[in-house]
mmCIF file of N, CA and C in Angstrom:
data_model
loop_
_atom_site.group_PDB
_atom_site.id
_atom_site.type_symbol
_atom_site.label_atom_id
_atom_site.label_comp_id
_atom_site.label_asym_id
_atom_site.label_seq_id
_atom_site.Cartn_x
_atom_site.Cartn_y
_atom_site.Cartn_z
ATOM 1 N N MET A 1 68.469 89.733 62.376
ATOM 2 C CA MET A 1 67.915 88.561 63.024
ATOM 3 C C MET A 1 68.981 87.460 63.038
ATOM 4 N N ILE A 2 69.114 86.817 64.160
ATOM 5 C CA ILE A 2 70.108 85.754 64.338
ATOM 6 C C ILE A 2 69.731 84.513 63.535
ATOM 7 N N ASP A 3 70.742 83.892 62.950
ATOM 8 C CA ASP A 3 70.533 82.630 62.240
ATOM 9 C C ASP A 3 71.632 81.655 62.665
ATOM 10 N N HIS A 4 71.635 80.485 62.067
ATOM 11 C CA HIS A 4 72.618 79.469 62.440
ATOM 12 C C HIS A 4 74.046 79.954 62.247
ATOM 13 N N GLN A 5 74.316 80.632 61.159
ATOM 14 C CA GLN A 5 75.681 81.082 60.872
ATOM 15 C C GLN A 5 76.187 82.033 61.947
ATOM 16 N N VAL A 6 75.328 82.936 62.411
ATOM 17 C CA VAL A 6 75.722 83.873 63.467
ATOM 18 C C VAL A 6 76.032 83.106 64.753
ATOM 19 N N LEU A 7 75.200 82.129 65.090
ATOM 20 C CA LEU A 7 75.432 81.339 66.302
ATOM 21 C C LEU A 7 76.742 80.562 66.208
ATOM 22 N N ILE A 8 77.015 80.007 65.043
ATOM 23 C CA ILE A 8 78.271 79.281 64.845
ATOM 24 C C ILE A 8 79.452 80.235 64.987
ATOM 25 N N GLU A 9 79.381 81.386 64.333
ATOM 26 C CA GLU A 9 80.486 82.357 64.390
ATOM 27 C C GLU A 9 80.726 82.841 65.810
ATOM 28 N N ARG A 10 79.666 83.076 66.564
ATOM 29 C CA ARG A 10 79.792 83.523 67.954
ATOM 30 C C ARG A 10 80.386 82.442 68.838
ATOM 31 N N SER A 11 80.053 81.196 68.572
ATOM 32 C CA SER A 11 80.456 80.089 69.438
ATOM 33 C C SER A 11 81.858 79.581 69.156
ATOM 34 N N ILE A 12 82.245 79.572 67.899
ATOM 35 C CA ILE A 12 83.486 78.921 67.505
ATOM 36 C C ILE A 12 84.711 79.563 68.168
ATOM 37 N N GLY A 13 84.603 80.796 68.594
ATOM 38 C CA GLY A 13 85.705 81.464 69.288
ATOM 39 C C GLY A 13 85.757 81.176 70.776
ATOM 40 N N MET A 14 84.736 80.539 71.318
ATOM 41 C CA MET A 14 84.729 80.207 72.744
ATOM 42 C C MET A 14 85.703 79.063 73.003
ATOM 43 N N PRO A 15 86.365 79.069 74.149
ATOM 44 C CA PRO A 15 87.330 78.002 74.450
ATOM 45 C C PRO A 15 86.705 76.611 74.395
ATOM 46 N N GLY A 16 87.373 75.713 73.679
ATOM 47 C CA GLY A 16 86.962 74.317 73.632
ATOM 48 C C GLY A 16 85.815 73.989 72.700
ATOM 49 N N VAL A 17 85.350 74.946 71.904
ATOM 50 C CA VAL A 17 84.177 74.726 71.046
ATOM 51 C C VAL A 17 84.583 74.147 69.697
ATOM 52 N N THR A 18 83.826 73.133 69.273
ATOM 53 C CA THR A 18 83.981 72.559 67.940
ATOM 54 C C THR A 18 82.605 72.421 67.294
ATOM 55 N N LEU A 19 82.600 72.431 65.984
ATOM 56 C CA LEU A 19 81.386 72.220 65.200
ATOM 57 C C LEU A 19 81.454 70.814 64.625
ATOM 58 N N ARG A 20 80.401 70.027 64.863
ATOM 59 C CA ARG A 20 80.376 68.639 64.393
ATOM 60 C C ARG A 20 79.017 68.330 63.762
ATOM 61 N N TYR A 21 78.960 67.197 63.095
ATOM 62 C CA TYR A 21 77.742 66.725 62.429
ATOM 63 C C TYR A 21 77.516 65.249 62.796
ATOM 64 N N PRO A 22 77.224 64.945 64.069
ATOM 65 C CA PRO A 22 77.147 63.550 64.495
ATOM 66 C C PRO A 22 75.877 62.813 64.070
ATOM 67 N N PHE A 23 74.820 63.534 63.765
ATOM 68 C CA PHE A 23 73.540 62.891 63.478
ATOM 69 C C PHE A 23 73.182 62.877 62.003
ATOM 70 N N ASP A 24 73.528 63.971 61.318
ATOM 71 C CA ASP A 24 73.123 64.157 59.925
ATOM 72 C C ASP A 24 74.029 65.233 59.330
ATOM 73 N N PRO A 25 74.427 65.113 58.075
ATOM 74 C CA PRO A 25 75.307 66.127 57.482
ATOM 75 C C PRO A 25 74.676 67.515 57.403
ATOM 76 N N ASN A 26 73.364 67.598 57.549
ATOM 77 C CA ASN A 26 72.679 68.890 57.503
ATOM 78 C C ASN A 26 72.297 69.414 58.882
ATOM 79 N N LEU A 27 72.722 68.718 59.934
ATOM 80 C CA LEU A 27 72.362 69.096 61.296
ATOM 81 C C LEU A 27 73.631 69.451 62.075
ATOM 82 N N SER A 28 73.900 70.748 62.183
ATOM 83 C CA SER A 28 75.094 71.233 62.870
ATOM 84 C C SER A 28 74.909 71.143 64.378
ATOM 85 N N VAL A 29 75.972 70.729 65.061
ATOM 86 C CA VAL A 29 75.945 70.646 66.518
ATOM 87 C C VAL A 29 77.220 71.291 67.055
ATOM 88 N N LEU A 30 77.055 72.197 68.011
ATOM 89 C CA LEU A 30 78.190 72.829 68.663
ATOM 90 C C LEU A 30 78.489 72.102 69.962
ATOM 91 N N TYR A 31 79.758 71.755 70.149
ATOM 92 C CA TYR A 31 80.218 71.052 71.331
ATOM 93 C C TYR A 31 81.186 71.920 72.111
ATOM 94 N N VAL A 32 81.169 71.787 73.422
ATOM 95 C CA VAL A 32 82.265 72.264 74.255
ATOM 96 C C VAL A 32 82.889 71.000 74.815
ATOM 97 N N GLY A 33 84.141 70.786 74.486
ATOM 98 C CA GLY A 33 84.778 69.531 74.851
ATOM 99 C C GLY A 33 84.039 68.373 74.210
ATOM 100 N N SER A 34 83.621 67.411 75.030
ATOM 101 C CA SER A 34 82.961 66.213 74.515
ATOM 102 C C SER A 34 81.439 66.271 74.587
ATOM 103 N N LYS A 35 80.891 67.418 74.983
ATOM 104 C CA LYS A 35 79.433 67.501 75.168
ATOM 105 C C LYS A 35 78.813 68.589 74.296
ATOM 106 N N MET A 36 77.628 68.300 73.794
ATOM 107 C CA MET A 36 76.943 69.257 72.948
ATOM 108 C C MET A 36 76.249 70.319 73.796
ATOM 109 N N PHE A 37 76.285 71.580 73.298
ATOM 110 C CA PHE A 37 75.570 72.645 73.987
ATOM 111 C C PHE A 37 74.609 73.396 73.078
ATOM 112 N N ALA A 38 74.657 73.155 71.782
ATOM 113 C CA ALA A 38 73.719 73.801 70.852
ATOM 114 C C ALA A 38 73.519 72.903 69.636
ATOM 115 N N LEU A 39 72.270 72.567 69.387
ATOM 116 C CA LEU A 39 71.920 71.754 68.230
ATOM 117 C C LEU A 39 71.130 72.655 67.281
ATOM 118 N N LEU A 40 71.682 72.888 66.100
ATOM 119 C CA LEU A 40 71.098 73.833 65.143
ATOM 120 C C LEU A 40 70.224 73.084 64.148
ATOM 121 N N GLY A 41 68.933 73.282 64.259
ATOM 122 C CA GLY A 41 68.001 72.562 63.402
ATOM 123 C C GLY A 41 66.897 73.467 62.887
ATOM 124 N N SER A 42 65.719 72.886 62.755
ATOM 125 C CA SER A 42 64.569 73.666 62.308
ATOM 126 C C SER A 42 63.325 73.146 63.002
ATOM 127 N N ASN A 43 62.355 74.024 63.100
ATOM 128 C CA ASN A 43 61.055 73.707 63.677
ATOM 129 C C ASN A 43 60.066 73.962 62.560
ATOM 130 N N GLY A 44 59.713 72.907 61.850
ATOM 131 C CA GLY A 44 58.917 73.102 60.639
ATOM 132 C C GLY A 44 59.796 73.753 59.593
ATOM 133 N N ASP A 45 59.370 74.885 59.089
ATOM 134 C CA ASP A 45 60.154 75.600 58.081
ATOM 135 C C ASP A 45 60.949 76.761 58.689
ATOM 136 N N ARG A 46 60.983 76.842 60.022
ATOM 137 C CA ARG A 46 61.695 77.925 60.707
ATOM 138 C C ARG A 46 62.972 77.390 61.358
ATOM 139 N N LEU A 47 64.062 78.156 61.243
ATOM 140 C CA LEU A 47 65.306 77.775 61.896
ATOM 141 C C LEU A 47 65.111 77.776 63.397
ATOM 142 N N SER A 48 65.822 76.868 64.074
ATOM 143 C CA SER A 48 65.748 76.821 65.530
ATOM 144 C C SER A 48 67.084 76.348 66.082
ATOM 145 N N VAL A 49 67.227 76.462 67.397
ATOM 146 C CA VAL A 49 68.404 75.962 68.088
ATOM 147 C C VAL A 49 67.960 75.390 69.422
ATOM 148 N N ASN A 50 68.482 74.210 69.756
ATOM 149 C CA ASN A 50 68.241 73.617 71.067
ATOM 150 C C ASN A 50 69.371 74.054 71.983
ATOM 151 N N LEU A 51 68.998 74.626 73.139
ATOM 152 C CA LEU A 51 69.976 75.124 74.092
ATOM 153 C C LEU A 51 69.647 74.636 75.493
ATOM 154 N N LYS A 52 70.673 74.316 76.243
ATOM 155 C CA LYS A 52 70.487 73.919 77.635
ATOM 156 C C LYS A 52 70.192 75.174 78.444
ATOM 157 N N ALA A 53 69.342 75.018 79.462
ATOM 158 C CA ALA A 53 68.983 76.157 80.310
ATOM 159 C C ALA A 53 68.891 75.703 81.753
ATOM 160 N N ASP A 54 69.013 76.631 82.634
ATOM 161 C CA ASP A 54 68.829 76.369 84.053
ATOM 162 C C ASP A 54 67.380 75.947 84.265
ATOM 163 N N PRO A 55 67.146 74.812 84.935
ATOM 164 C CA PRO A 55 65.761 74.346 85.122
ATOM 165 C C PRO A 55 64.854 75.377 85.785
ATOM 166 N N GLU A 56 65.435 76.254 86.590
ATOM 167 C CA GLU A 56 64.647 77.305 87.249
ATOM 168 C C GLU A 56 64.161 78.348 86.237
ATOM 169 N N GLU A 57 64.895 78.501 85.136
ATOM 170 C CA GLU A 57 64.565 79.528 84.148
ATOM 171 C C GLU A 57 63.830 78.991 82.924
ATOM 172 N N VAL A 58 63.840 77.675 82.737
ATOM 173 C CA VAL A 58 63.235 77.071 81.548
ATOM 174 C C VAL A 58 61.796 77.528 81.380
ATOM 175 N N TRP A 59 61.006 77.359 82.407
ATOM 176 C CA TRP A 59 59.585 77.706 82.315
ATOM 177 C C TRP A 59 59.382 79.201 82.120
ATOM 178 N N LEU A 60 60.253 80.012 82.748
ATOM 179 C CA LEU A 60 60.128 81.465 82.619
ATOM 180 C C LEU A 60 60.316 81.909 81.166
ATOM 181 N N LEU A 61 61.327 81.352 80.510
ATOM 182 C CA LEU A 61 61.566 81.687 79.100
ATOM 183 C C LEU A 61 60.404 81.223 78.229
ATOM 184 N N ARG A 62 59.865 80.050 78.545
ATOM 185 C CA ARG A 62 58.724 79.540 77.771
ATOM 186 C C ARG A 62 57.488 80.404 77.970
ATOM 187 N N GLN A 63 57.315 80.960 79.176
ATOM 188 C CA GLN A 63 56.186 81.848 79.441
ATOM 189 C C GLN A 63 56.379 83.194 78.747
ATOM 190 N N GLN A 64 57.605 83.680 78.765
ATOM 191 C CA GLN A 64 57.914 84.984 78.174
ATOM 192 C C GLN A 64 57.798 84.961 76.647
ATOM 193 N N TYR A 65 58.182 83.849 76.038
ATOM 194 C CA TYR A 65 58.158 83.704 74.576
ATOM 195 C C TYR A 65 57.421 82.411 74.210
ATOM 196 N N PRO A 66 56.108 82.350 74.435
ATOM 197 C CA PRO A 66 55.378 81.082 74.304
ATOM 198 C C PRO A 66 55.369 80.465 72.898
ATOM 199 N N ARG A 67 55.540 81.258 71.869
ATOM 200 C CA ARG A 67 55.536 80.712 70.507
ATOM 201 C C ARG A 67 56.932 80.459 69.958
ATOM 202 N N SER A 68 57.935 80.910 70.708
ATOM 203 C CA SER A 68 59.297 80.829 70.183
ATOM 204 C C SER A 68 60.274 80.074 71.065
ATOM 205 N N VAL A 69 59.944 79.878 72.335
ATOM 206 C CA VAL A 69 60.782 79.081 73.217
ATOM 207 C C VAL A 69 59.926 77.910 73.675
ATOM 208 N N LEU A 70 60.286 76.736 73.174
ATOM 209 C CA LEU A 70 59.480 75.530 73.355
ATOM 210 C C LEU A 70 60.276 74.471 74.106
ATOM 211 N N PRO A 71 59.606 73.489 74.684
ATOM 212 C CA PRO A 71 60.356 72.388 75.299
ATOM 213 C C PRO A 71 61.313 71.774 74.275
ATOM 214 N N GLY A 72 62.505 71.455 74.700
ATOM 215 C CA GLY A 72 63.545 70.948 73.803
ATOM 216 C C GLY A 72 63.106 69.741 72.996
ATOM 217 N N TYR A 73 63.099 69.896 71.687
ATOM 218 C CA TYR A 73 62.697 68.830 70.766
ATOM 219 C C TYR A 73 63.715 67.696 70.842
ATOM 220 N N HIS A 74 63.263 66.490 71.149
ATOM 221 C CA HIS A 74 64.113 65.306 71.301
ATOM 222 C C HIS A 74 65.157 65.468 72.399
ATOM 223 N N MET A 75 64.862 66.300 73.386
ATOM 224 C CA MET A 75 65.801 66.551 74.475
ATOM 225 C C MET A 75 65.059 66.427 75.807
ATOM 226 N N ASN A 76 65.796 66.462 76.898
ATOM 227 C CA ASN A 76 65.205 66.477 78.225
ATOM 228 C C ASN A 76 64.489 67.818 78.401
ATOM 229 N N LYS A 77 63.181 67.772 78.511
ATOM 230 C CA LYS A 77 62.356 68.990 78.538
ATOM 231 C C LYS A 77 62.604 69.832 79.785
ATOM 232 N N LYS A 78 63.165 69.231 80.819
ATOM 233 C CA LYS A 78 63.450 69.966 82.052
ATOM 234 C C LYS A 78 64.680 70.860 81.899
ATOM 235 N N HIS A 79 65.592 70.468 81.018
ATOM 236 C CA HIS A 79 66.872 71.166 80.902
ATOM 237 C C HIS A 79 67.127 71.834 79.558
ATOM 238 N N TRP A 80 66.310 71.529 78.537
ATOM 239 C CA TRP A 80 66.594 72.033 77.195
ATOM 240 C C TRP A 80 65.382 72.747 76.607
ATOM 241 N N ASN A 81 65.656 73.846 75.917
ATOM 242 C CA ASN A 81 64.636 74.579 75.164
ATOM 243 C C ASN A 81 64.970 74.542 73.686
ATOM 244 N N THR A 82 63.950 74.543 72.860
ATOM 245 C CA THR A 82 64.100 74.800 71.432
ATOM 246 C C THR A 82 63.705 76.245 71.218
ATOM 247 N N VAL A 83 64.621 77.037 70.689
ATOM 248 C CA VAL A 83 64.382 78.457 70.448
ATOM 249 C C VAL A 83 64.206 78.659 68.946
ATOM 250 N N VAL A 84 63.036 79.128 68.544
ATOM 251 C CA VAL A 84 62.755 79.395 67.131
ATOM 252 C C VAL A 84 63.405 80.726 66.768
ATOM 253 N N LEU A 85 64.193 80.712 65.696
ATOM 254 C CA LEU A 85 64.944 81.894 65.273
ATOM 255 C C LEU A 85 64.162 82.661 64.209
ATOM 256 N N ASP A 86 63.046 83.256 64.632
ATOM 257 C CA ASP A 86 62.207 84.012 63.701
ATOM 258 C C ASP A 86 62.174 85.499 64.028
ATOM 259 N N GLY A 87 63.036 85.938 64.949
ATOM 260 C CA GLY A 87 63.094 87.347 65.318
ATOM 261 C C GLY A 87 62.214 87.714 66.498
ATOM 262 N N SER A 88 61.366 86.810 66.958
ATOM 263 C CA SER A 88 60.472 87.144 68.067
ATOM 264 C C SER A 88 61.195 87.143 69.422
ATOM 265 N N VAL A 89 62.303 86.431 69.523
ATOM 266 C CA VAL A 89 63.156 86.517 70.705
ATOM 267 C C VAL A 89 64.299 87.461 70.325
ATOM 268 N N PRO A 90 64.505 88.535 71.096
ATOM 269 C CA PRO A 90 65.564 89.486 70.736
ATOM 270 C C PRO A 90 66.928 88.808 70.609
ATOM 271 N N ASP A 91 67.721 89.298 69.657
ATOM 272 C CA ASP A 91 69.038 88.718 69.404
ATOM 273 C C ASP A 91 69.878 88.631 70.672
ATOM 274 N N GLY A 92 69.868 89.672 71.485
ATOM 275 C CA GLY A 92 70.644 89.673 72.723
ATOM 276 C C GLY A 92 70.218 88.566 73.663
ATOM 277 N N GLU A 93 68.933 88.284 73.709
ATOM 278 C CA GLU A 93 68.410 87.211 74.557
ATOM 279 C C GLU A 93 68.864 85.848 74.036
ATOM 280 N N VAL A 94 68.834 85.663 72.721
ATOM 281 C CA VAL A 94 69.292 84.401 72.126
ATOM 282 C C VAL A 94 70.776 84.197 72.422
ATOM 283 N N LEU A 95 71.565 85.252 72.291
ATOM 284 C CA LEU A 95 73.003 85.142 72.561
ATOM 285 C C LEU A 95 73.264 84.856 74.045
ATOM 286 N N ALA A 96 72.454 85.431 74.924
ATOM 287 C CA ALA A 96 72.590 85.149 76.362
ATOM 288 C C ALA A 96 72.238 83.692 76.644
ATOM 289 N N MET A 97 71.216 83.163 75.971
ATOM 290 C CA MET A 97 70.850 81.759 76.137
ATOM 291 C C MET A 97 71.969 80.851 75.623
ATOM 292 N N LEU A 98 72.590 81.235 74.516
ATOM 293 C CA LEU A 98 73.706 80.471 73.955
ATOM 294 C C LEU A 98 74.866 80.427 74.952
ATOM 295 N N GLU A 99 75.198 81.562 75.528
ATOM 296 C CA GLU A 99 76.285 81.645 76.507
ATOM 297 C C GLU A 99 75.961 80.805 77.744
ATOM 298 N N GLN A 100 74.711 80.884 78.213
ATOM 299 C CA GLN A 100 74.332 80.101 79.385
ATOM 300 C C GLN A 100 74.427 78.602 79.088
ATOM 301 N N SER A 101 73.990 78.193 77.914
ATOM 302 C CA SER A 101 74.075 76.789 77.537
ATOM 303 C C SER A 101 75.525 76.325 77.542
ATOM 304 N N TYR A 102 76.399 77.114 76.958
ATOM 305 C CA TYR A 102 77.833 76.812 76.934
ATOM 306 C C TYR A 102 78.361 76.644 78.356
ATOM 307 N N GLN A 103 78.045 77.593 79.230
ATOM 308 C CA GLN A 103 78.565 77.561 80.596
ATOM 309 C C GLN A 103 78.017 76.366 81.388
ATOM 310 N N LEU A 104 76.711 76.085 81.242
ATOM 311 C CA LEU A 104 76.111 74.959 81.955
ATOM 312 C C LEU A 104 76.722 73.626 81.530
ATOM 313 N N VAL A 105 76.919 73.466 80.226
ATOM 314 C CA VAL A 105 77.489 72.210 79.726
ATOM 315 C C VAL A 105 78.962 72.104 80.101
ATOM 316 N N LYS A 106 79.691 73.189 79.965
ATOM 317 C CA LYS A 106 81.115 73.180 80.323
ATOM 318 C C LYS A 106 81.297 72.802 81.795
ATOM 319 N N ALA A 107 80.415 73.293 82.656
ATOM 320 C CA ALA A 107 80.503 73.004 84.086
ATOM 321 C C ALA A 107 80.318 71.515 84.384
ATOM 322 N N LYS A 108 79.677 70.781 83.490
ATOM 323 C CA LYS A 108 79.433 69.348 83.693
ATOM 324 C C LYS A 108 80.538 68.461 83.110
ATOM 325 N N LEU A 109 81.515 69.063 82.456
ATOM 326 C CA LEU A 109 82.639 68.285 81.938
ATOM 327 C C LEU A 109 83.490 67.795 83.107
ATOM 328 N N THR A 110 84.300 66.797 82.859
ATOM 329 C CA THR A 110 85.209 66.336 83.905
ATOM 330 C C THR A 110 86.192 67.455 84.246
ATOM 331 N N ARG A 111 86.731 67.383 85.437
ATOM 332 C CA ARG A 111 87.690 68.401 85.876
ATOM 333 C C ARG A 111 88.871 68.477 84.922
ATOM 334 N N SER A 112 89.365 67.324 84.490
ATOM 335 C CA SER A 112 90.517 67.325 83.588
ATOM 336 C C SER A 112 90.164 67.927 82.227
ATOM 337 N N GLU A 113 88.972 67.653 81.739
ATOM 338 C CA GLU A 113 88.571 68.217 80.452
ATOM 339 C C GLU A 113 88.411 69.744 80.554
ATOM 340 N N ARG A 114 87.813 70.207 81.657
ATOM 341 C CA ARG A 114 87.690 71.669 81.869
ATOM 342 C C ARG A 114 89.060 72.309 81.961
ATOM 343 N N ALA A 115 89.979 71.667 82.675
ATOM 344 C CA ALA A 115 91.326 72.217 82.824
ATOM 345 C C ALA A 115 92.029 72.305 81.484
ATOM 346 N N GLN A 116 91.846 71.297 80.647
ATOM 347 C CA GLN A 116 92.460 71.310 79.315
ATOM 348 C C GLN A 116 91.894 72.460 78.479
ATOM 349 N N ILE A 117 90.586 72.679 78.554
ATOM 350 C CA ILE A 117 89.939 73.775 77.810
ATOM 351 C C ILE A 117 90.427 75.124 78.315
ATOM 352 N N ASP A 118 90.549 75.224 79.639
ATOM 353 C CA ASP A 118 90.960 76.495 80.249
ATOM 354 C C ASP A 118 92.458 76.719 80.190
ATOM 355 N N GLY A 119 93.214 75.760 79.655
ATOM 356 C CA GLY A 119 94.654 75.899 79.500
ATOM 357 C C GLY A 119 95.406 75.772 80.812
ATOM 358 N N GLU A 120 94.852 75.054 81.742
ATOM 359 C CA GLU A 120 95.514 74.890 83.050
ATOM 360 C C GLU A 120 96.398 73.664 83.060
#
């Protein structure tokens, strides 16, 4: 079952990714360039991660996993989901959501910031 450490390990190798603690020393946030793409927290006593998603797919994921994919806690509900990491969402699906969040956020960086990340 995926946990915060696995998500961090998977992400830290992606171009331009850094791990920061801007809100609280116990709240890990993954950034691509200057923008956050994954906020690692908890939903009650269960680990969770906030991930950006395509607005067209947000509702679909929430319908498919109604107890584990929720509107993004403290985030724009149209663009962000909170994914509960309790094993009910398959690991491959969580990793695909992580990758999509990274790509969506990276695409919104300035051209110069993207070029710097891509080594251009």
